[in-house]
Amino acid sequence: MKIRLGISFSSTNFQNYLRWFDPEVNAGKVELLELKAESSTLSDFESCDGFVLSGGCDIDTALYQGAANYPHKPEEFETERDHFEASIYQYAKKHQKPLLGICRGMQLVQVAEGGKLIQDLGDEANLIHKKSGNTDRKHSIQVHEGSLLSSISQQSSGEVNSAHHQAIDSNQLGNNLFISAWSTDTHSPEALEYKNKQDQAFMLCVQWHPERMEEKEKSPFSENIKQSFLASINHTR
């Protein structure tokens, strides 16, 4: 039976998320469902076996008591999307459905669990992490030994891409969250998972974009994550 995977819609590069799963879709193993704040319902959630929270616009600062103004603030927030994706996360957590958060999705999970964000990394760190035009940055990461990410990637370090100017505030982590990878250069958080995984489904968030990494089919920080995520869904169905 096909895995039905719900992916939260983003107006930014959404097709990359769909293409990432092309091999599994073409093999008849996975069916993808776009989840949109404007049209999706609880029955759509109920039909999904797992969820991906995609990247995109900054989260509304009102949701985590952040400063109203900061560098690189978007012209408009997508507050309806924020609340919608928080409901996806809470549904997945309550019903023990595997969930993968990507970039903005990682920050959404942090905020949903009561954590805070660093609203702008600053000029020096942005040269390492913030997207330049249409081009992602590249940087190295260190992976926490013994973490879920470590067991998935089988790597203690590596290179990933990034396109963000915000980060998880490691001094104000959300409930039961654990940082499982750090940027080597800026020491900003690069991955989140549950600290206590007992009675919890697979939940991994990464700050990079595995769906559009160069040679993503060979990268342990893309292909391994995707396959482990799908395997966890098959295991929990």
Coordinates of N, CA and C in Angstrom, one line a residue:
M1 N 0.8 -1.2 0.0 CA 0.0 0.0 0.0 C 0.9 1.3 0.0
K2 N 0.5 2.2 -0.8 CA 1.3 3.5 -0.9 C 1.3 4.3 0.4
I3 N 2.4 4.9 0.7 CA 2.5 5.9 1.7 C 1.8 7.1 1.2
R4 N 1.0 7.7 2.0 CA 0.4 9.0 1.6 C 1.1 10.1 2.5
L5 N 1.8 11.0 1.8 CA 2.7 11.9 2.5 C 2.1 13.3 2.3
G6 N 1.8 14.0 3.4 CA 1.3 15.4 3.3 C 2.5 16.4 3.4
I7 N 2.6 17.3 2.4 CA 3.6 18.3 2.4 C 3.0 19.7 2.5
S8 N 3.3 20.5 3.5 CA 2.8 21.8 3.6 C 3.2 22.7 2.4
F9 N 2.3 23.4 1.9 CA 2.5 24.2 0.7 C 3.3 25.4 1.0
S10 N 4.3 25.7 0.1 CA 5.1 27.0 0.2 C 5.1 27.6 -1.2
S11 N 4.9 28.9 -1.2 CA 5.0 29.6 -2.5 C 6.4 29.7 -3.0
T12 N 7.4 29.3 -2.2 CA 8.8 29.4 -2.6 C 9.3 28.0 -2.9
N13 N 9.6 27.7 -4.2 CA 10.3 26.5 -4.6 C 9.6 25.2 -4.2
F14 N 8.3 25.2 -4.2 CA 7.5 24.1 -3.7 C 7.8 22.8 -4.5
Q15 N 8.0 23.0 -5.8 CA 8.2 21.9 -6.7 C 9.4 21.0 -6.3
N16 N 10.4 21.7 -5.7 CA 11.6 20.9 -5.2 C 11.2 19.8 -4.2
Y17 N 10.2 20.1 -3.4 CA 9.8 19.1 -2.4 C 9.2 17.9 -3.1
L18 N 8.4 18.2 -4.1 CA 7.7 17.1 -4.9 C 8.7 16.3 -5.7
R19 N 9.7 17.0 -6.3 CA 10.7 16.3 -7.1 C 11.6 15.4 -6.3
W20 N 11.8 15.8 -5.0 CA 12.6 15.0 -4.1 C 12.1 13.6 -4.0
F21 N 10.8 13.5 -4.0 CA 10.1 12.1 -3.8 C 9.8 11.5 -5.2
D22 N 10.2 12.1 -6.3 CA 9.9 11.5 -7.6 C 10.2 10.0 -7.7
P23 N 11.4 9.6 -7.3 CA 11.7 8.1 -7.5 C 10.7 7.2 -6.8
E24 N 10.3 7.6 -5.6 CA 9.3 6.8 -4.8 C 7.9 6.9 -5.4
V25 N 7.6 8.1 -5.9 CA 6.2 8.3 -6.5 C 6.2 7.4 -7.8
N26 N 7.2 7.5 -8.6 CA 7.3 6.8 -9.9 C 7.3 5.3 -9.7
A27 N 7.8 4.9 -8.6 CA 7.9 3.4 -8.3 C 6.6 2.9 -7.6
G28 N 5.6 3.9 -7.4 CA 4.3 3.5 -6.9 C 4.3 3.3 -5.4
K29 N 5.4 3.8 -4.7 CA 5.5 3.6 -3.3 C 4.9 4.7 -2.4
V30 N 4.9 5.9 -3.1 CA 4.5 7.1 -2.3 C 3.5 7.9 -3.1
E31 N 2.5 8.5 -2.4 CA 1.5 9.4 -3.0 C 1.7 10.7 -2.2
L32 N 1.7 11.9 -2.9 CA 1.9 13.1 -2.3 C 0.7 14.0 -2.2
L33 N 0.5 14.7 -1.1 CA -0.7 15.5 -1.0 C -0.2 16.9 -0.5
E34 N -0.6 17.9 -1.3 CA -0.3 19.3 -0.9 C -1.3 19.7 0.2
L35 N -0.7 20.2 1.3 CA -1.6 20.7 2.4 C -1.5 22.2 2.4
K36 N -2.7 22.8 2.2 CA -2.8 24.3 2.1 C -3.7 24.8 3.2
A37 N -3.3 25.9 3.8 CA -4.1 26.5 4.8 C -5.5 26.9 4.3
E38 N -5.6 27.3 3.1 CA -6.8 27.8 2.5 C -7.8 26.7 2.2
S39 N -7.4 25.5 2.1 CA -8.3 24.4 1.6 C -8.2 23.1 2.3
S40 N -7.2 22.8 3.0 CA -7.1 21.5 3.6 C -7.9 21.4 4.9
T41 N -8.3 20.2 5.2 CA -9.2 19.9 6.3 C -8.7 18.8 7.2
L42 N -9.3 18.6 8.3 CA -8.9 17.5 9.2 C -8.9 16.2 8.5
S43 N -9.8 15.9 7.6 CA -9.9 14.7 6.9 C -8.6 14.5 6.0
D44 N -8.0 15.6 5.5 CA -6.8 15.5 4.8 C -5.7 15.0 5.7
F45 N -5.6 15.6 6.9 CA -4.6 15.1 7.9 C -4.8 13.6 8.2
E46 N -6.0 13.2 8.4 CA -6.3 11.9 8.8 C -5.9 10.9 7.7
S47 N -5.9 11.4 6.4 CA -5.6 10.5 5.3 C -4.1 10.3 5.1
C48 N -3.3 11.1 5.8 CA -1.8 11.1 5.6 C -1.1 10.1 6.6
D49 N -0.1 9.5 6.2 CA 0.7 8.6 7.0 C 1.9 9.3 7.6
G50 N 2.3 10.5 7.1 CA 3.4 11.3 7.6 C 3.4 12.7 7.0
F51 N 4.2 13.6 7.5 CA 4.1 15.0 7.1 C 5.5 15.6 6.9
V52 N 5.6 16.5 5.9 CA 6.8 17.4 5.7 C 6.3 18.8 5.9
L53 N 7.0 19.5 6.8 CA 6.8 21.0 6.9 C 7.9 21.6 6.1
S54 N 7.5 22.4 5.1 CA 8.4 23.0 4.1 C 9.0 24.3 4.6
G55 N 9.9 24.9 3.8 CA 10.5 26.1 4.0 C 9.7 27.3 3.5
G56 N 10.3 28.5 3.7 CA 9.6 29.7 3.2 C 9.8 30.9 4.1
C57 N 8.7 31.7 4.1 CA 8.7 33.0 4.8 C 8.9 32.9 6.3
D58 N 9.5 33.9 6.9 CA 9.7 34.0 8.4 C 8.3 33.8 9.1
I59 N 8.4 33.2 10.3 CA 7.2 33.0 11.1 C 6.9 34.3 11.8
D60 N 5.6 34.6 11.9 CA 5.1 35.8 12.6 C 5.7 35.9 14.0
T61 N 6.3 37.1 14.2 CA 7.0 37.3 15.5 C 6.1 37.3 16.7
A62 N 4.8 37.5 16.4 CA 3.8 37.6 17.5 C 3.6 36.2 18.2
L63 N 4.0 35.1 17.4 CA 3.8 33.8 17.9 C 4.9 33.4 18.9
Y64 N 6.0 34.1 19.0 CA 7.0 33.8 19.9 C 7.5 35.1 20.7
Q65 N 6.7 36.1 20.7 CA 7.0 37.3 21.4 C 8.4 37.9 20.9
G66 N 8.6 37.9 19.6 CA 9.8 38.4 19.1 C 9.7 39.9 18.8
A67 N 10.8 40.6 18.5 CA 10.7 42.0 18.2 C 10.0 42.2 16.9
A68 N 9.2 43.3 16.9 CA 8.4 43.6 15.7 C 9.2 44.0 14.5
N69 N 10.3 44.5 14.7 CA 11.2 44.9 13.6 C 12.6 44.4 13.7
Y70 N 13.1 43.9 12.6 CA 14.5 43.3 12.6 C 15.0 43.3 11.2
P71 N 16.3 43.1 11.0 CA 16.9 43.1 9.6 C 16.3 41.9 8.8
H72 N 16.0 42.2 7.5 CA 15.5 41.2 6.6 C 14.1 40.7 6.9
K73 N 13.4 41.5 7.7 CA 12.0 41.1 7.9 C 11.2 41.1 6.6
P74 N 10.3 40.1 6.4 CA 9.6 40.1 5.1 C 8.5 41.3 5.1
E75 N 8.1 41.6 4.0 CA 7.0 42.7 3.9 C 5.8 42.2 4.6
E76 N 5.4 41.0 4.4 CA 4.2 40.4 5.1 C 4.6 39.0 5.7
F77 N 4.0 38.8 6.8 CA 4.1 37.4 7.4 C 2.9 36.6 6.8
E78 N 3.0 35.3 6.9 CA 2.0 34.3 6.5 C 1.4 33.7 7.7
T79 N 0.7 34.5 8.5 CA 0.2 34.1 9.8 C -0.7 32.9 9.7
E80 N -1.6 32.9 8.7 CA -2.6 31.8 8.6 C -1.8 30.5 8.3
R81 N -0.7 30.6 7.6 CA 0.1 29.4 7.3 C 0.8 29.0 8.6
D82 N 1.2 29.9 9.4 CA 1.9 29.6 10.7 C 1.0 28.7 11.6
H83 N -0.3 29.2 11.7 CA -1.2 28.5 12.6 C -1.6 27.1 12.0
F84 N -1.7 27.1 10.6 CA -2.1 25.9 9.9 C -1.0 24.8 10.1
E85 N 0.3 25.2 10.0 CA 1.4 24.3 10.1 C 1.6 23.9 11.5
A86 N 1.3 24.8 12.5 CA 1.3 24.4 13.9 C 0.3 23.3 14.2
S87 N -0.9 23.4 13.5 CA -1.9 22.3 13.7 C -1.4 21.0 13.0
I88 N -0.7 21.1 11.9 CA -0.1 19.8 11.4 C 0.8 19.2 12.4
Y89 N 1.7 20.0 12.9 CA 2.7 19.5 13.9 C 2.0 18.9 15.1
Q90 N 1.0 19.6 15.6 CA 0.3 19.1 16.8 C -0.5 17.8 16.5
Y91 N -1.1 17.7 15.3 CA -1.8 16.5 14.9 C -0.8 15.3 14.8
A92 N 0.3 15.6 14.1 CA 1.3 14.5 14.0 C 1.8 14.0 15.3
K93 N 2.1 14.9 16.2 CA 2.6 14.6 17.5 C 1.5 13.8 18.3
K94 N 0.3 14.2 18.3 CA -0.8 13.6 19.0 C -1.0 12.2 18.5
H95 N -1.0 12.0 17.2 CA -1.4 10.7 16.6 C -0.1 9.9 16.2
Q96 N 1.0 10.3 16.7 CA 2.3 9.6 16.4 C 2.5 9.3 15.0
K97 N 2.4 10.4 14.2 CA 2.7 10.3 12.7 C 4.1 10.9 12.5
P98 N 5.0 10.2 11.8 CA 6.3 10.7 11.5 C 6.3 12.1 10.8
L99 N 7.2 13.0 11.2 CA 7.2 14.3 10.7 C 8.7 14.8 10.4
L100 N 8.9 15.4 9.3 CA 10.1 16.0 8.9 C 10.0 17.5 8.7
G101 N 10.8 18.3 9.4 CA 10.7 19.7 9.2 C 11.9 20.2 8.5
I102 N 11.7 21.1 7.5 CA 12.8 21.6 6.7 C 12.9 23.1 6.8
C103 N 14.0 23.7 7.2 CA 14.3 25.1 7.3 C 13.2 25.8 8.1
R104 N 12.3 26.5 7.5 CA 11.2 27.1 8.2 C 10.4 26.1 9.1
G105 N 10.3 24.9 8.5 CA 9.6 23.8 9.3 C 10.3 23.5 10.6
M106 N 11.6 23.6 10.6 CA 12.4 23.4 11.9 C 12.0 24.6 12.9
Q107 N 12.0 25.8 12.4 CA 11.7 26.9 13.2 C 10.3 26.9 13.7
L108 N 9.4 26.4 12.9 CA 8.0 26.3 13.2 C 7.8 25.3 14.4
V109 N 8.5 24.2 14.4 CA 8.5 23.2 15.5 C 9.0 23.8 16.8
Q110 N 10.1 24.6 16.7 CA 10.7 25.2 17.8 C 9.6 26.2 18.5
V111 N 9.0 27.0 17.6 CA 8.0 27.9 18.1 C 6.8 27.2 18.7
A112 N 6.3 26.2 18.0 CA 5.2 25.4 18.5 C 5.4 24.8 19.8
E113 N 6.7 24.5 20.1 CA 7.0 23.9 21.4 C 7.4 25.0 22.5
G114 N 7.1 26.2 22.2 CA 7.3 27.3 23.1 C 8.7 27.9 23.1
G115 N 9.5 27.6 22.1 CA 10.9 28.1 22.0 C 10.9 29.4 21.2
K116 N 12.1 30.0 21.2 CA 12.3 31.3 20.6 C 13.3 31.2 19.4
L117 N 13.2 32.3 18.6 CA 14.1 32.3 17.4 C 15.1 33.5 17.5
I118 N 16.3 33.3 17.0 CA 17.2 34.5 16.7 C 16.7 35.1 15.4
Q119 N 16.2 36.3 15.5 CA 15.5 36.9 14.3 C 16.4 37.2 13.1
D120 N 17.7 37.5 13.4 CA 18.6 37.7 12.3 C 20.0 37.4 12.8
L121 N 20.7 36.6 12.0 CA 22.0 36.1 12.4 C 23.1 37.2 12.4
G122 N 22.8 38.3 11.7 CA 23.8 39.3 11.6 C 24.7 39.2 10.3
D123 N 25.4 40.3 10.0 CA 26.0 40.3 8.7 C 27.1 39.2 8.5
E124 N 27.9 38.9 9.5 CA 28.9 37.9 9.3 C 28.4 36.5 9.1
A125 N 27.4 36.2 10.0 CA 26.8 34.8 9.9 C 25.9 34.7 8.6
N126 N 25.3 35.8 8.2 CA 24.5 35.8 7.0 C 25.3 35.5 5.7
L127 N 26.6 35.8 5.8 CA 27.5 35.5 4.6 C 27.7 34.0 4.5
I128 N 27.5 33.3 5.6 CA 27.6 31.8 5.6 C 26.3 31.1 5.4
H129 N 25.2 31.7 5.9 CA 23.9 31.0 5.9 C 22.8 31.6 4.9
K130 N 22.8 32.9 4.8 CA 21.7 33.5 4.0 C 21.9 33.3 2.5
K131 N 20.8 33.0 1.9 CA 20.8 32.8 0.4 C 21.3 34.0 -0.3
S132 N 22.1 33.8 -1.3 CA 22.7 34.9 -2.1 C 22.0 34.9 -3.5
G133 N 21.0 35.8 -3.7 CA 20.3 35.8 -4.9 C 19.4 34.5 -5.0
N134 N 19.7 33.7 -6.0 CA 19.0 32.4 -6.1 C 19.8 31.2 -5.8
T135 N 21.0 31.6 -5.1 CA 22.0 30.5 -4.8 C 22.0 30.2 -3.3
D136 N 21.9 29.0 -2.9 CA 22.1 28.6 -1.5 C 23.6 28.8 -1.1
R137 N 23.7 29.0 0.2 CA 25.1 29.0 0.7 C 25.5 27.5 1.0
K138 N 26.7 27.3 1.2 CA 27.2 26.0 1.7 C 28.1 26.1 2.9
H139 N 28.0 25.2 3.8 CA 28.8 25.3 5.0 C 28.9 23.9 5.7
S140 N 29.8 23.8 6.6 CA 30.0 22.5 7.3 C 29.2 22.4 8.6
I141 N 28.9 21.2 9.0 CA 28.1 20.9 10.2 C 28.8 19.8 11.0
Q142 N 28.6 19.9 12.3 CA 29.0 18.8 13.2 C 27.7 18.1 13.7
V143 N 27.7 16.8 13.8 CA 26.6 16.0 14.2 C 26.8 15.5 15.6
H144 N 25.8 15.6 16.5 CA 25.9 15.1 17.8 C 26.0 13.5 17.8
E145 N 27.0 13.0 18.4 CA 27.2 11.5 18.5 C 26.0 10.9 19.3
G146 N 25.4 9.9 18.8 CA 24.4 9.2 19.5 C 23.0 9.7 19.2
S147 N 22.9 10.8 18.4 CA 21.6 11.4 18.1 C 20.9 10.5 17.0
L148 N 19.6 10.8 16.7 CA 18.9 10.2 15.6 C 19.5 10.6 14.3
L149 N 19.9 11.8 14.2 CA 20.6 12.3 12.9 C 21.9 11.5 12.7
S150 N 22.6 11.3 13.8 CA 23.9 10.5 13.6 C 23.6 9.1 13.2
S151 N 22.6 8.5 13.7 CA 22.3 7.1 13.3 C 21.8 7.0 11.9
I152 N 21.1 8.1 11.4 CA 20.6 8.2 10.1 C 21.7 8.4 9.0
S153 N 22.5 9.4 9.3 CA 23.5 9.9 8.3 C 24.8 9.0 8.4
Q154 N 25.0 8.4 9.6 CA 26.3 7.7 9.8 C 27.5 8.6 9.6
Q155 N 27.3 9.9 9.9 CA 28.3 10.9 9.7 C 28.5 11.7 11.0
S156 N 29.7 12.1 11.3 CA 29.9 13.0 12.4 C 30.1 14.4 12.0
S157 N 30.2 14.6 10.7 CA 30.3 16.0 10.1 C 30.0 15.9 8.6
G158 N 29.9 17.1 8.0 CA 29.6 17.1 6.5 C 29.3 18.5 6.1
E159 N 29.0 18.6 4.8 CA 28.6 19.8 4.2 C 27.1 19.8 3.8
V160 N 26.5 20.9 4.1 CA 25.1 21.1 3.7 C 24.9 22.5 3.1
N161 N 23.7 22.7 2.6 CA 23.3 24.0 2.0 C 22.4 24.8 3.0
S162 N 22.2 26.1 2.7 CA 21.4 26.8 3.6 C 20.9 28.1 2.9
A163 N 19.8 28.6 3.3 CA 19.1 29.8 2.7 C 18.3 30.5 3.8
H164 N 18.9 30.8 4.9 CA 18.1 31.4 6.0 C 18.9 32.5 6.7
H165 N 18.2 33.4 7.3 CA 18.9 34.5 8.1 C 18.4 34.4 9.5
Q166 N 17.6 33.5 9.9 CA 17.2 33.3 11.3 C 17.6 31.9 11.8
A167 N 17.5 31.7 13.1 CA 18.0 30.5 13.6 C 17.3 30.1 14.9
I168 N 17.4 28.9 15.4 CA 16.9 28.5 16.7 C 17.7 29.2 17.8
D169 N 17.0 29.7 18.8 CA 17.7 30.3 19.9 C 18.0 29.1 20.9
S170 N 19.2 28.7 20.9 CA 19.6 27.6 21.7 C 19.5 27.8 23.2
N171 N 19.4 29.1 23.6 CA 19.2 29.4 25.0 C 17.7 29.3 25.5
Q172 N 16.8 29.2 24.5 CA 15.4 29.1 24.8 C 14.8 28.1 23.9
L173 N 15.2 26.8 24.1 CA 14.7 25.7 23.3 C 13.3 25.4 23.7
G174 N 12.6 24.9 22.7 CA 11.2 24.4 23.0 C 11.2 23.2 23.8
N175 N 10.0 22.8 24.3 CA 9.8 21.7 25.2 C 10.3 20.4 24.5
N176 N 11.1 19.6 25.2 CA 11.6 18.3 24.8 C 12.3 18.3 23.5
L177 N 12.9 19.4 23.1 CA 13.7 19.5 21.9 C 15.2 19.4 22.2
F178 N 15.9 18.8 21.3 CA 17.4 18.6 21.4 C 18.1 18.9 20.1
I179 N 19.1 19.7 20.2 CA 19.9 20.1 19.1 C 20.9 19.0 18.7
S180 N 20.7 18.4 17.5 CA 21.5 17.3 17.1 C 22.6 17.6 16.1
A181 N 22.7 18.8 15.6 CA 23.7 19.3 14.7 C 23.9 20.8 14.8
W182 N 25.2 21.2 14.6 CA 25.5 22.6 14.7 C 26.3 23.0 13.5
S183 N 26.2 24.3 13.1 CA 27.1 24.8 12.1 C 28.5 24.9 12.7
T184 N 29.5 24.5 11.9 CA 30.9 24.5 12.4 C 31.4 25.9 12.5
D185 N 31.0 26.8 11.6 CA 31.5 28.2 11.6 C 30.8 29.1 12.6
T186 N 29.5 29.0 12.7 CA 28.7 30.0 13.6 C 28.2 29.3 14.8
H187 N 28.3 28.0 14.9 CA 27.7 27.3 16.0 C 26.2 27.5 16.2
S188 N 25.5 27.8 15.1 CA 24.1 27.9 15.2 C 23.5 26.5 15.0
P189 N 22.3 26.3 15.6 CA 21.7 24.9 15.5 C 21.3 24.6 14.0
E190 N 21.6 23.3 13.7 CA 21.3 22.9 12.3 C 20.3 21.7 12.3
A191 N 20.0 21.1 13.4 CA 19.0 20.0 13.4 C 18.4 19.9 14.8
L192 N 17.1 19.5 14.8 CA 16.3 19.3 16.0 C 15.7 18.0 16.0
E193 N 15.6 17.3 17.2 CA 14.8 16.1 17.4 C 14.3 16.1 18.8
Y194 N 13.5 15.1 19.1 CA 13.0 15.0 20.5 C 14.2 14.6 21.4
K195 N 14.2 15.2 22.6 CA 15.2 14.8 23.6 C 14.8 13.4 24.2
N196 N 13.5 13.3 24.6 CA 13.0 12.1 25.1 C 12.1 11.5 24.0
K197 N 12.6 10.4 23.4 CA 11.8 9.9 22.2 C 10.9 8.8 22.6
Q198 N 10.7 8.5 23.9 CA 9.8 7.4 24.3 C 8.4 7.8 23.9
D199 N 7.7 6.9 23.3 CA 6.3 7.1 22.9 C 6.1 8.2 21.9
Q200 N 7.2 8.5 21.2 CA 7.1 9.6 20.2 C 7.4 8.9 18.8
A201 N 6.7 9.4 17.8 CA 7.0 9.0 16.4 C 8.3 9.7 15.9
F202 N 8.8 9.2 14.8 CA 10.0 9.9 14.2 C 9.7 11.4 14.0
M203 N 10.6 12.2 14.5 CA 10.5 13.7 14.3 C 11.9 14.2 14.2
L204 N 12.2 14.7 13.0 CA 13.5 15.3 12.7 C 13.3 16.6 12.0
C205 N 14.1 17.6 12.4 CA 14.1 18.9 11.7 C 15.5 19.3 11.3
V206 N 15.6 19.8 10.1 CA 17.0 20.2 9.7 C 16.8 21.7 9.1
Q207 N 17.9 22.5 9.3 CA 17.9 23.8 8.9 C 18.3 24.0 7.4
W208 N 18.9 23.0 6.9 CA 19.3 23.0 5.5 C 18.1 22.5 4.6
H209 N 18.4 22.5 3.3 CA 17.4 22.0 2.3 C 17.8 20.8 1.6
P210 N 17.5 19.6 2.2 CA 17.9 18.3 1.6 C 17.2 18.1 0.2
E211 N 16.1 18.7 0.0 CA 15.4 18.5 -1.2 C 16.0 19.2 -2.4
R212 N 17.0 20.1 -2.2 CA 17.6 20.7 -3.3 C 19.2 20.8 -3.2
M213 N 19.7 19.9 -2.4 CA 21.2 19.8 -2.3 C 21.7 19.3 -3.6
E214 N 23.0 19.7 -3.9 CA 23.7 19.1 -5.1 C 24.0 17.7 -4.8
E215 N 23.8 16.8 -5.8 CA 24.0 15.4 -5.7 C 23.2 14.8 -4.5
K216 N 22.0 15.3 -4.3 CA 21.2 14.9 -3.2 C 21.0 13.4 -3.1
E217 N 21.0 12.7 -4.2 CA 20.8 11.2 -4.3 C 22.0 10.5 -3.6
K218 N 23.1 11.2 -3.5 CA 24.3 10.5 -2.8 C 24.6 11.1 -1.4
S219 N 23.9 12.1 -1.1 CA 24.3 12.8 0.2 C 23.6 12.1 1.4
P220 N 24.4 11.7 2.4 CA 23.8 11.1 3.6 C 22.9 12.1 4.4
F221 N 23.0 13.4 4.0 CA 22.2 14.5 4.7 C 21.0 14.8 3.8
S222 N 20.7 14.0 2.8 CA 19.5 14.2 2.0 C 18.9 12.8 1.8
E223 N 19.6 11.9 1.1 CA 19.0 10.6 0.7 C 18.8 9.8 2.0
N224 N 19.7 9.8 2.9 CA 19.5 9.0 4.1 C 18.4 9.5 4.9
I225 N 18.2 10.8 5.0 CA 17.1 11.4 5.8 C 15.8 11.0 5.1
K226 N 15.7 11.1 3.8 CA 14.5 10.8 3.1 C 14.1 9.3 3.3
Q227 N 15.0 8.4 3.1 CA 14.8 7.0 3.2 C 14.4 6.6 4.7
S228 N 15.1 7.2 5.6 CA 14.8 6.8 7.0 C 13.4 7.3 7.4
F229 N 13.1 8.5 6.9 CA 11.8 9.1 7.2 C 10.7 8.2 6.6
L230 N 10.8 7.7 5.4 CA 9.8 6.9 4.7 C 9.8 5.5 5.4
A231 N 11.0 5.0 5.8 CA 11.0 3.7 6.5 C 10.2 3.8 7.9
S232 N 10.4 5.0 8.6 CA 9.7 5.1 9.8 C 8.2 5.2 9.6
I233 N 7.7 5.7 8.5 CA 6.3 5.7 8.2 C 5.8 4.3 8.0
N234 N 6.5 3.5 7.2 CA 6.2 2.1 7.0 C 6.1 1.3 8.3
H235 N 7.0 1.7 9.2 CA 7.1 0.9 10.4 C 5.9 1.3 11.4
T236 N 5.4 2.5 11.3 CA 4.4 2.9 12.2 C 2.9 2.7 11.6
R237 N 2.8 2.4 10.4 CA 1.5 2.2 9.8 C 0.8 1.0 10.3

